[in-house]
Coordinates of C-alpha atoms and ligand atoms in Angstrom, one line a residue:
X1 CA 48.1 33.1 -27.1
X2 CA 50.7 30.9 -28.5
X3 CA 54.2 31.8 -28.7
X4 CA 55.1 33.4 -32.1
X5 CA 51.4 33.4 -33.3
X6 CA 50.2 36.1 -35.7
X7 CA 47.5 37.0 -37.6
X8 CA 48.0 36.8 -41.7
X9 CA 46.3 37.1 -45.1
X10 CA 47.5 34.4 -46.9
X11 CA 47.1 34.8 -51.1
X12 CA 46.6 32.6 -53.4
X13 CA 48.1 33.0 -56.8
X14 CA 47.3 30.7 -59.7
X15 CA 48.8 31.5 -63.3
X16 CA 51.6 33.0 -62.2
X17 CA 52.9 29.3 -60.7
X18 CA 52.9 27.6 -63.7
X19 CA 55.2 30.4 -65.9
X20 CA 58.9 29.6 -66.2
X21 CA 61.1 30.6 -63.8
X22 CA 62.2 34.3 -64.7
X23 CA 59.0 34.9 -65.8
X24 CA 57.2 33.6 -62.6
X25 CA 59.6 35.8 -60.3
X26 CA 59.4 39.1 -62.3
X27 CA 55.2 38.2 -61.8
X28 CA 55.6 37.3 -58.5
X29 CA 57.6 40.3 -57.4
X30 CA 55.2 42.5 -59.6
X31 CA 52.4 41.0 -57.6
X32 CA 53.7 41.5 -54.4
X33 CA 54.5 45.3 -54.9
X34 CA 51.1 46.0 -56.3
X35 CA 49.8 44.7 -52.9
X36 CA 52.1 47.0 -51.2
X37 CA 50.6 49.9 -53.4
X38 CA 47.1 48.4 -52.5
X39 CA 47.3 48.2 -49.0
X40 CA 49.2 51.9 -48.8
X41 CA 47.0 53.4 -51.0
X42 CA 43.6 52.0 -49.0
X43 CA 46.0 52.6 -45.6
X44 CA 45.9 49.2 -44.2
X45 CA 48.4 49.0 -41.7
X46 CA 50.6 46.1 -42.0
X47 CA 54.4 45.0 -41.0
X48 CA 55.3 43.1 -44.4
X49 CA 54.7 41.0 -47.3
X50 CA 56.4 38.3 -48.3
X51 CA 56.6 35.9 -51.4
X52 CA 57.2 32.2 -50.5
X53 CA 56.6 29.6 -52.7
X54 CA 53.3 29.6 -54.6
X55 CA 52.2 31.9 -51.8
X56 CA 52.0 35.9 -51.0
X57 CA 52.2 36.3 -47.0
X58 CA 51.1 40.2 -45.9
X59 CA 51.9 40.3 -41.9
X60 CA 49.4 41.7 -39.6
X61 CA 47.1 43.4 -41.7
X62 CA 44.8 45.6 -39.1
X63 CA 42.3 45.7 -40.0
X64 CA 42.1 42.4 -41.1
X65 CA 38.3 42.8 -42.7
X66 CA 39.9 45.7 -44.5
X67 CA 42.8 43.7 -46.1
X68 CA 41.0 41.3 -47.2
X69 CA 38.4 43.0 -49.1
X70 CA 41.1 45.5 -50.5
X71 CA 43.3 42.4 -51.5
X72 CA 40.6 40.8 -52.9
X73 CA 40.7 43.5 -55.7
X74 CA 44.2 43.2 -56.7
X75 CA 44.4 41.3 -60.2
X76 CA 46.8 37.9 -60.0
X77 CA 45.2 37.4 -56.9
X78 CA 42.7 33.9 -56.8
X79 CA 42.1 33.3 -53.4
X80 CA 42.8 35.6 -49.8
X81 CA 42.4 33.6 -46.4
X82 CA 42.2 35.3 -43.0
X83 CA 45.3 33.0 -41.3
X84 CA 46.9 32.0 -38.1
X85 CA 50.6 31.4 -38.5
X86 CA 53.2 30.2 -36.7
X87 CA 56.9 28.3 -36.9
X88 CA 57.0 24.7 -37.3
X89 CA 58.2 23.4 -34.3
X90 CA 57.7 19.7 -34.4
X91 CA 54.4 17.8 -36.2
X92 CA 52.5 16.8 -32.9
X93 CA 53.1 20.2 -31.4
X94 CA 51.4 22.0 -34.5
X95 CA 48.8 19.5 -34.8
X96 CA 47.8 19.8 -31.7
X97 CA 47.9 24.2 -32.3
X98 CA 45.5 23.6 -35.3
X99 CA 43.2 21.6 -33.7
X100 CA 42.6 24.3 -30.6
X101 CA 42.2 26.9 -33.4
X102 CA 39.8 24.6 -35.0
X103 CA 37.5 23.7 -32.4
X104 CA 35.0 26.2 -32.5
X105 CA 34.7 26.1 -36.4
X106 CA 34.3 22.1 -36.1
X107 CA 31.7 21.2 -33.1
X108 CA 28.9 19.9 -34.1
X109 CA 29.8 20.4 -38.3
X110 CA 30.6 18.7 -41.2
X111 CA 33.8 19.2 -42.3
X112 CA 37.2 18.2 -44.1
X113 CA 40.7 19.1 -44.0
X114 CA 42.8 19.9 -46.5
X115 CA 46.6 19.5 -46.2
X116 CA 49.7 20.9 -48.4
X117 CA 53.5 20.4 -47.1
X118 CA 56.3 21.9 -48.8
X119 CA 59.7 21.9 -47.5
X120 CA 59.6 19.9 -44.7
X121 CA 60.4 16.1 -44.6
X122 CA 59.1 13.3 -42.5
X123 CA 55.6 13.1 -43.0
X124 CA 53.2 13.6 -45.8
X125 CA 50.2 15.8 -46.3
X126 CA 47.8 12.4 -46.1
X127 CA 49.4 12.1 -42.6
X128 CA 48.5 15.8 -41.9
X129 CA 44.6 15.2 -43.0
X130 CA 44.5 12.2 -41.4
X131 CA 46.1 13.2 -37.7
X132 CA 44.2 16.9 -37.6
X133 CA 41.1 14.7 -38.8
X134 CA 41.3 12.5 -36.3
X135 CA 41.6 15.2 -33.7
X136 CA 38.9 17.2 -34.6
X137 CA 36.6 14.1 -34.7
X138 CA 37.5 13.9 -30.9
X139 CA 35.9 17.7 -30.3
X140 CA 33.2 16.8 -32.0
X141 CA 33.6 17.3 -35.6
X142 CA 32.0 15.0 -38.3
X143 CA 34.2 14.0 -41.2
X144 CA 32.3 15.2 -44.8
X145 CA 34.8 14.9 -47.7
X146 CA 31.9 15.5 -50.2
X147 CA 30.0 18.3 -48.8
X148 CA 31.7 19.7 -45.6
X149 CA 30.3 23.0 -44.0
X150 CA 33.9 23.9 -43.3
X151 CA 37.0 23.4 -44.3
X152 CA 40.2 23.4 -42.2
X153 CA 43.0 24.7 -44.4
X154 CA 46.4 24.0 -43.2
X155 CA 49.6 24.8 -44.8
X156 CA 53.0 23.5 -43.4
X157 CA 55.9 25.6 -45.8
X158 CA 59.2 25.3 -44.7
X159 CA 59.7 27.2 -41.2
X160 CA 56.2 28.3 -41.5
X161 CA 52.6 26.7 -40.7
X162 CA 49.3 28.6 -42.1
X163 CA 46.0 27.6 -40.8
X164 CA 42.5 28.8 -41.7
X165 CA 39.2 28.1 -42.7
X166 CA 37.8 30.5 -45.3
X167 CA 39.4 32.0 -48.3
X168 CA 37.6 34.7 -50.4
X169 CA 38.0 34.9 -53.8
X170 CA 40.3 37.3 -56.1
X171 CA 39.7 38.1 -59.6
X172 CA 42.7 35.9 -61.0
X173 CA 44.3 37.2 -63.8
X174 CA 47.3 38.7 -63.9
X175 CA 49.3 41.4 -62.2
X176 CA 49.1 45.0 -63.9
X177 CA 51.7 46.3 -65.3
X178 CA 52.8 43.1 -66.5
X179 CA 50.9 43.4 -70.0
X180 CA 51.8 46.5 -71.8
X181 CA 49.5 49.5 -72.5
X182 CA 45.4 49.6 -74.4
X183 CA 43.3 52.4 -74.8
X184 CA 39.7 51.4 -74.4
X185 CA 36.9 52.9 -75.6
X186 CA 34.2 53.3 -72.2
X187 CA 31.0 54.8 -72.6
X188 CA 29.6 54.6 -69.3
X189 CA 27.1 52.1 -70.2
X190 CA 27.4 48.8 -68.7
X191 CA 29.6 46.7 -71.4
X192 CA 32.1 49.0 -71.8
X193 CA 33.6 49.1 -67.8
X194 CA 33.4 45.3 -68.0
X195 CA 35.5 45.2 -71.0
X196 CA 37.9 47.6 -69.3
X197 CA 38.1 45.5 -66.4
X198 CA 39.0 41.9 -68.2
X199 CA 41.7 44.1 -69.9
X200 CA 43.0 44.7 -66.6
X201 CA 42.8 41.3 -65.5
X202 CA 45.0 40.1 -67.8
X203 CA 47.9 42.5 -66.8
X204 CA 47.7 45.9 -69.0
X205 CA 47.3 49.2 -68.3
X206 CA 44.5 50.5 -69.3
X207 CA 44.0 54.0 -70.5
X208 CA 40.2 55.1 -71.4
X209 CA 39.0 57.3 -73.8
X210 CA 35.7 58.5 -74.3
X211 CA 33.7 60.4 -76.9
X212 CA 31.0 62.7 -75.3
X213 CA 27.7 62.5 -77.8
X214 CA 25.4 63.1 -74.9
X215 CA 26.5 66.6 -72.9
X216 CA 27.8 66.8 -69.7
X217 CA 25.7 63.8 -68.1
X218 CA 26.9 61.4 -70.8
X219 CA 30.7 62.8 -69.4
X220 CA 30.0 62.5 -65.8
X221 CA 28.6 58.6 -66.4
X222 CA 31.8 57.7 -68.1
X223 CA 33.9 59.4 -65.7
X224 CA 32.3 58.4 -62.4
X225 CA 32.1 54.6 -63.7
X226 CA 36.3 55.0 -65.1
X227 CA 37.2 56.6 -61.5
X228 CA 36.0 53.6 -60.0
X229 CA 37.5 51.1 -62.1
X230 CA 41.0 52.8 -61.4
X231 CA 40.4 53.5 -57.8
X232 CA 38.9 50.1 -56.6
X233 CA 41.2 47.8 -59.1
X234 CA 43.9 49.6 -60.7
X235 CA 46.5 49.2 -57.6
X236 CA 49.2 49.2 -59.3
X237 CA 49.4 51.3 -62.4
X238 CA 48.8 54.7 -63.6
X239 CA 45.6 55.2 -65.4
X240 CA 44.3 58.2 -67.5
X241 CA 41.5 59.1 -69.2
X242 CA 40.8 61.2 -72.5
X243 CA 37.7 63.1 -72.5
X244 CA 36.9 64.0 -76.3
X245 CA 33.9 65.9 -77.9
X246 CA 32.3 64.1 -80.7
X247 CA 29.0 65.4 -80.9
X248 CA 30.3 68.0 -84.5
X249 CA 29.7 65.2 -86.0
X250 CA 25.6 64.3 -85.9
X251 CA 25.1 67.7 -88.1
X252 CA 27.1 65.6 -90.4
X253 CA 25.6 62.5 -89.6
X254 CA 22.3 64.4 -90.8
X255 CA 22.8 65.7 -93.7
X256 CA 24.7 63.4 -95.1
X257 CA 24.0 59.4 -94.4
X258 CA 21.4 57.2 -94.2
X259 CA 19.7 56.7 -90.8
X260 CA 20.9 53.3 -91.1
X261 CA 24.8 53.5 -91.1
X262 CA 24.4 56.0 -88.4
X263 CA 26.0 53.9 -85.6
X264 CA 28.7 52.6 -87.8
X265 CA 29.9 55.4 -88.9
X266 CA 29.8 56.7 -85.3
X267 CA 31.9 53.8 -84.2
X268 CA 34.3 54.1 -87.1
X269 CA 34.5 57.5 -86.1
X270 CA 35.3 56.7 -82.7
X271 CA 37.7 54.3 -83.6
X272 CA 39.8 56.1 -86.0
X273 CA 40.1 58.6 -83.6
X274 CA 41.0 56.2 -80.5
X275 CA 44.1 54.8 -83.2
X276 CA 45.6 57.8 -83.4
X277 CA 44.9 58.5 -79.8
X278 CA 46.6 55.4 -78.5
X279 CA 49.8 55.6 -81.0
X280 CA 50.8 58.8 -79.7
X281 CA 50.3 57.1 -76.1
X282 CA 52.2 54.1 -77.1
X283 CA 48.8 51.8 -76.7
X284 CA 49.1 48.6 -78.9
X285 CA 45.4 48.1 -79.0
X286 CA 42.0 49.4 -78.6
X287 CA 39.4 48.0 -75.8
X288 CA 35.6 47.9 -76.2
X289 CA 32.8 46.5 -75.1
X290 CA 31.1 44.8 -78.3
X291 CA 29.5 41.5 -77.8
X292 CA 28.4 39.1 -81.2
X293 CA 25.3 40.0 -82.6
X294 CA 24.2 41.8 -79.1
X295 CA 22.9 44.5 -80.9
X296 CA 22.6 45.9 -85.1
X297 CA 25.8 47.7 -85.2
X298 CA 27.4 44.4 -83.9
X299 CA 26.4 42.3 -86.0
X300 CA 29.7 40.3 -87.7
X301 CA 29.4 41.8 -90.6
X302 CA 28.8 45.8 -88.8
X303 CA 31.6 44.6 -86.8
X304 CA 34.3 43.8 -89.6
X305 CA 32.8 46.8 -91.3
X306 CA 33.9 48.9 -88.5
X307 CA 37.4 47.3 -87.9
X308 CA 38.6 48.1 -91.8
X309 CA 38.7 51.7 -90.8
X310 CA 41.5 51.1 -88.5
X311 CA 45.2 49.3 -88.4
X312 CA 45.1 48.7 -84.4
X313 CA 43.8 45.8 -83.1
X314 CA 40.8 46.0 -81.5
X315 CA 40.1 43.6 -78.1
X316 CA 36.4 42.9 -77.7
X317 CA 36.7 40.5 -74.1
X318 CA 33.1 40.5 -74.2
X319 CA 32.6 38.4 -77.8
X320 CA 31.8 35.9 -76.4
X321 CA 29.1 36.6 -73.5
X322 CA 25.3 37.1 -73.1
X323 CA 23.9 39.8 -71.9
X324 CA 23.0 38.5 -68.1
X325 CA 26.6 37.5 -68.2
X326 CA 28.0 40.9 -69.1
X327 CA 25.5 42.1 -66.1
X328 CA 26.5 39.5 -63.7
X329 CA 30.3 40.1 -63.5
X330 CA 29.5 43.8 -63.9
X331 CA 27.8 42.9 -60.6
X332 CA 30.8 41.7 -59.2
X333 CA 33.1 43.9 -59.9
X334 CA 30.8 46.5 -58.7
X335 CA 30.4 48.8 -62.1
X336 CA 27.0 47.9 -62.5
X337 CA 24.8 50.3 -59.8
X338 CA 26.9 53.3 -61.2
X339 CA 26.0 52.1 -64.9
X340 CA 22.2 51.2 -63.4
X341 CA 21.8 54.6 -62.0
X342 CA 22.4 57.2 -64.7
X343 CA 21.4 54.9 -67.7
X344 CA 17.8 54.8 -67.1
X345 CA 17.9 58.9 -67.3
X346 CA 18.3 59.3 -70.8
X347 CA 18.9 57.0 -73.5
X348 CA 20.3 58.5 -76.9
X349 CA 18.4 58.0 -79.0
X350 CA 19.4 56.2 -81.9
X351 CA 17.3 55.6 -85.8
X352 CA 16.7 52.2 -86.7
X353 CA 20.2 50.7 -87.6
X354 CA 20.7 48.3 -90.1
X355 CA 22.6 45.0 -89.5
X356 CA 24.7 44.9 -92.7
X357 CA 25.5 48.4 -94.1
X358 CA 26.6 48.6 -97.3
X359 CA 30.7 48.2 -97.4
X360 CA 30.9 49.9 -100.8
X361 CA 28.2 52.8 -100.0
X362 CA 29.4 53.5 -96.5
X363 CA 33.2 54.0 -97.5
X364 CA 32.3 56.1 -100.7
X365 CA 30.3 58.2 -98.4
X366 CA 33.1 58.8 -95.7
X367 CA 35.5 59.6 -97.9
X368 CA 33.5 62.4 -99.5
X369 CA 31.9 63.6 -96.6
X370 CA 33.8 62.3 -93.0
X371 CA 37.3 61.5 -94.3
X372 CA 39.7 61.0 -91.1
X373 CA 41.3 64.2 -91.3
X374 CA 38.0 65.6 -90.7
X375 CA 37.8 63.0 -88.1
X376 CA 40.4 63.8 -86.8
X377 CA 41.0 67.8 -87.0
X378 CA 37.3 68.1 -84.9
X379 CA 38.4 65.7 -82.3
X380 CA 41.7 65.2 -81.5
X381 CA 42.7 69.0 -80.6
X382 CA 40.3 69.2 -77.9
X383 CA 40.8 66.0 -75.9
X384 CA 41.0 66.4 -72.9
X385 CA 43.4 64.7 -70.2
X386 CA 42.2 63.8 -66.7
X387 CA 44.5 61.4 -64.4
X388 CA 42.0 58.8 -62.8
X389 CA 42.2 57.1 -59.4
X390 CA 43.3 59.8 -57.2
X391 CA 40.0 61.7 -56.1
X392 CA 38.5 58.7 -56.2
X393 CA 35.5 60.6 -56.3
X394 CA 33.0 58.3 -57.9
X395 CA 29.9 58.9 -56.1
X396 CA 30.5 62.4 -56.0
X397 CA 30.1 62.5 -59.9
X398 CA 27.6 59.2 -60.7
X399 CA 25.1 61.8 -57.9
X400 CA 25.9 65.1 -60.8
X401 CA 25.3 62.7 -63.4
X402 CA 21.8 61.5 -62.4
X403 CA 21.2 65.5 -61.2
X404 CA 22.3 67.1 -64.7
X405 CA 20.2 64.0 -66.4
X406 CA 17.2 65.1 -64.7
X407 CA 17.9 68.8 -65.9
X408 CA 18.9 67.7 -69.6
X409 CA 16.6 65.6 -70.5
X410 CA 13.5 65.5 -68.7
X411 CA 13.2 69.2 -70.2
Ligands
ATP1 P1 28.1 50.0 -73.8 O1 27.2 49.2 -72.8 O2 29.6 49.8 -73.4 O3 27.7 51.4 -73.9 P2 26.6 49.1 -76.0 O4 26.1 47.8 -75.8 O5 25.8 50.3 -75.7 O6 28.0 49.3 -75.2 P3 27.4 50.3 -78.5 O7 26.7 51.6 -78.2 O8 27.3 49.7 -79.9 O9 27.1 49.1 -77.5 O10 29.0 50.6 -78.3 C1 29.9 49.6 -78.5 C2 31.2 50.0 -77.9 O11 31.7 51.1 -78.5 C3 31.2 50.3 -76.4 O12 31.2 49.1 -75.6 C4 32.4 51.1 -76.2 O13 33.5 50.4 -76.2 C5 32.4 51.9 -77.5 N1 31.6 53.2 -77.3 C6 30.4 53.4 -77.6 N2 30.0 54.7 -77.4 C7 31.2 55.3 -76.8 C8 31.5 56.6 -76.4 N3 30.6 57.6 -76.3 N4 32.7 56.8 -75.9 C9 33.7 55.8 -75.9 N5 33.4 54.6 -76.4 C10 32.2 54.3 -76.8
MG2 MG1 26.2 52.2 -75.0

């Protein structure tokens, strides 16, 4: 082995670099410590992390594998790369270092390399491509600059040379804690976790509250797929969740309103109660996971409906997407199979909704019959506080969900 040679994950960071300066350091070092809290918390043994320019350096991760896929879940995070490091000790001498550690990657491949420098004079990066190119060409290697099968990395930054040639991705974003405090409204269906999640990625802490209408599977659902969310990517921050009971209100719901306004006045509901919730947490807006026109209720005009009944602002990341989007990044961010699985048990079901409801009906009829003390003198009492991200327990409950769904509603 080479003299001073170590093993590194080097991460990417991409917003964060173009912030002014205080800014970017109070980010950077936010960034940093939230790895710290990500490799402690999944214990991933490790001798340091650094910040150097545009880069986070964590120092003998073991084991690597592990790092990388934990670090690959911390949010201001783009890109992680299993590196080789060592000190810059003269051009030829770590040209001729890369190209040993290149060798096997190269033979017989396609391939390009990609070059930075920062900090060091006397050569450029072109000179960099062009040398460990040339080398690797000897061994074997065939240059591709438009479709390579590999890609030699090699960073030379200051007193330090990285070299590798993968990089997984990271969600981007920004790191939490650096965006204030929401509240968002998670159901356990498979829009609301994703809506969550882009919260997160933007930097807040992200409280969740949810409203049980559908007995203690409905709970379980919401609570196995909000334990994952905080215990796979909320390194970082402190996250809670607010179980409430909601289900005084279908007698109501019954009696007194048409079939049609049903889910509106269910998400008003909701809502009213999740602004009261999140001023006394000190929450500045409310989450959910409402698409355009995805369904009746969220329709534009259901959806402006719903928003007079409150003064917060309500966040909706998922506006803009289709549905096979929604499902995709669930996907990757790993809420959909605990969405998949307890969904299919039982479905609430719900009266054909209409798709414009009635402004003036709908608020004569709340205020005789749901005003928001009534709202919230049934709800807010009993809510319910559970810290998330500690138990990290997920299976566990997703497997009581699907049980007590098989016992509830297949009766
Ligand atoms: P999801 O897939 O998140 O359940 P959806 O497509 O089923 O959403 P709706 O049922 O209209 O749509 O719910 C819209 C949003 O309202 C949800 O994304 C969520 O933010 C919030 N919401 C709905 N039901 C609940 C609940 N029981 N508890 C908390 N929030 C809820
Ligand atoms: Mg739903």
């Amino acid at each position: 082995m080479d003299a001073g040679e170590d093993r590194v994950l080097l991460l990417r960071y991409g917003e964060l670099s173009v912030k002014g300066a205080f800014t970017r350091r109070r980010m950077q070092s936010l960034l940093a410590r939230n790895v710290e809290k990500a490799l402690e918390k999944e214990r991933v043994d490790h001798s340091g992390v650094r910040v150097t320019q545009g880069r986070i350096v964590v120092w003998s991760p073991d084991p690597l594998d592990r790092g990388l896929d934990v670090l690959s879940r911390v949010f201001g995070v783009v890109g992680v790369a299993p590196a080789w490091h060592r000190r810059f000790t003269g051009l030829d001498e770590v040209l001729e270092w890369a190209r040993d550690r290149s060798v096997e990657a190269v033979r017989g491949r396609r391939f390009k390399v990609e070059a930075r420098r920062v900090g060091v004079e006397g050569f450029t990066s072109m000179d960099v491509r062009r040398r460990l190119g040339a080398l690797l060409v000897d061994e074997g290697g065939v240059v591709d600059l438009r479709a390579p099968e590999v890609v030699v990395n090699i960073e030379v930054r200051g007193e330090d040379v990285f070299l590798y040639h993968s990089e997984v991705r990271g969600p981007g974003g920004l790191p939490l804690g650096s965006e204030g405090r929401v509240l968002a409204l998670v159901s356990g269906g498979f829009d609301s976790p994703v809506a969550a999640w882009m919260a997160m990625k933007r930097g807040t802490r992200v409280d969740i509250v949810f409203f049980n209408l559908g007995g203690r599977e409905h709970e379980l659902q919401a609570r196995a797929v909000s334990e994952y969310l905080a215990c796979r990517w909320g390194y970082g921050v402190r996250m809670d969740m607010y179980l409430a009971e909601m289900r005084w209100i279908f007698p109501i719901l019954n009696a007194r309103f048409p079939q049609g306004f049903w889910t509106v006045v269910l998400k008003r509901a909701m809502f009213i109660a999740a602004e009261a919730l999140a001023r006394r947490i000190g929450a500045k807006a409310l989450v959910t996971g409402e698409s355009l026109a995805q369904v009746a209720s969220q329709t534009l005009h259901n959806l402006a409906v719903t928003d007079e009944a409150v003064e917060i602002m309500v966040l909706r990341p998922l506006i803009g997407m289709d549905k096979q989007e929604t499902m995709d990044l669930a996907r990757r961010i790993g809420t959909y199979p605990i969405s998949e699985k307890t969904q299919e048990f039982c479905a609430i079901a719900s009266p054909k909704p209409s798709t414009a409801v009635d402004r003036a009906k709908l608020n004569k009829l709340m205020e005789k019959h749901l005003p928001r003390e009534t709202i919230l003198e049934n709800t807010l009492p009993h809510v319910h506080r559970i810290r998330l991200g500690e138990e990290c327990n997920w299976q566990e409950l997703t497997h009581r969900a699907v049980e007590h769904a098989r016992i509830e509603c297949r009766a």
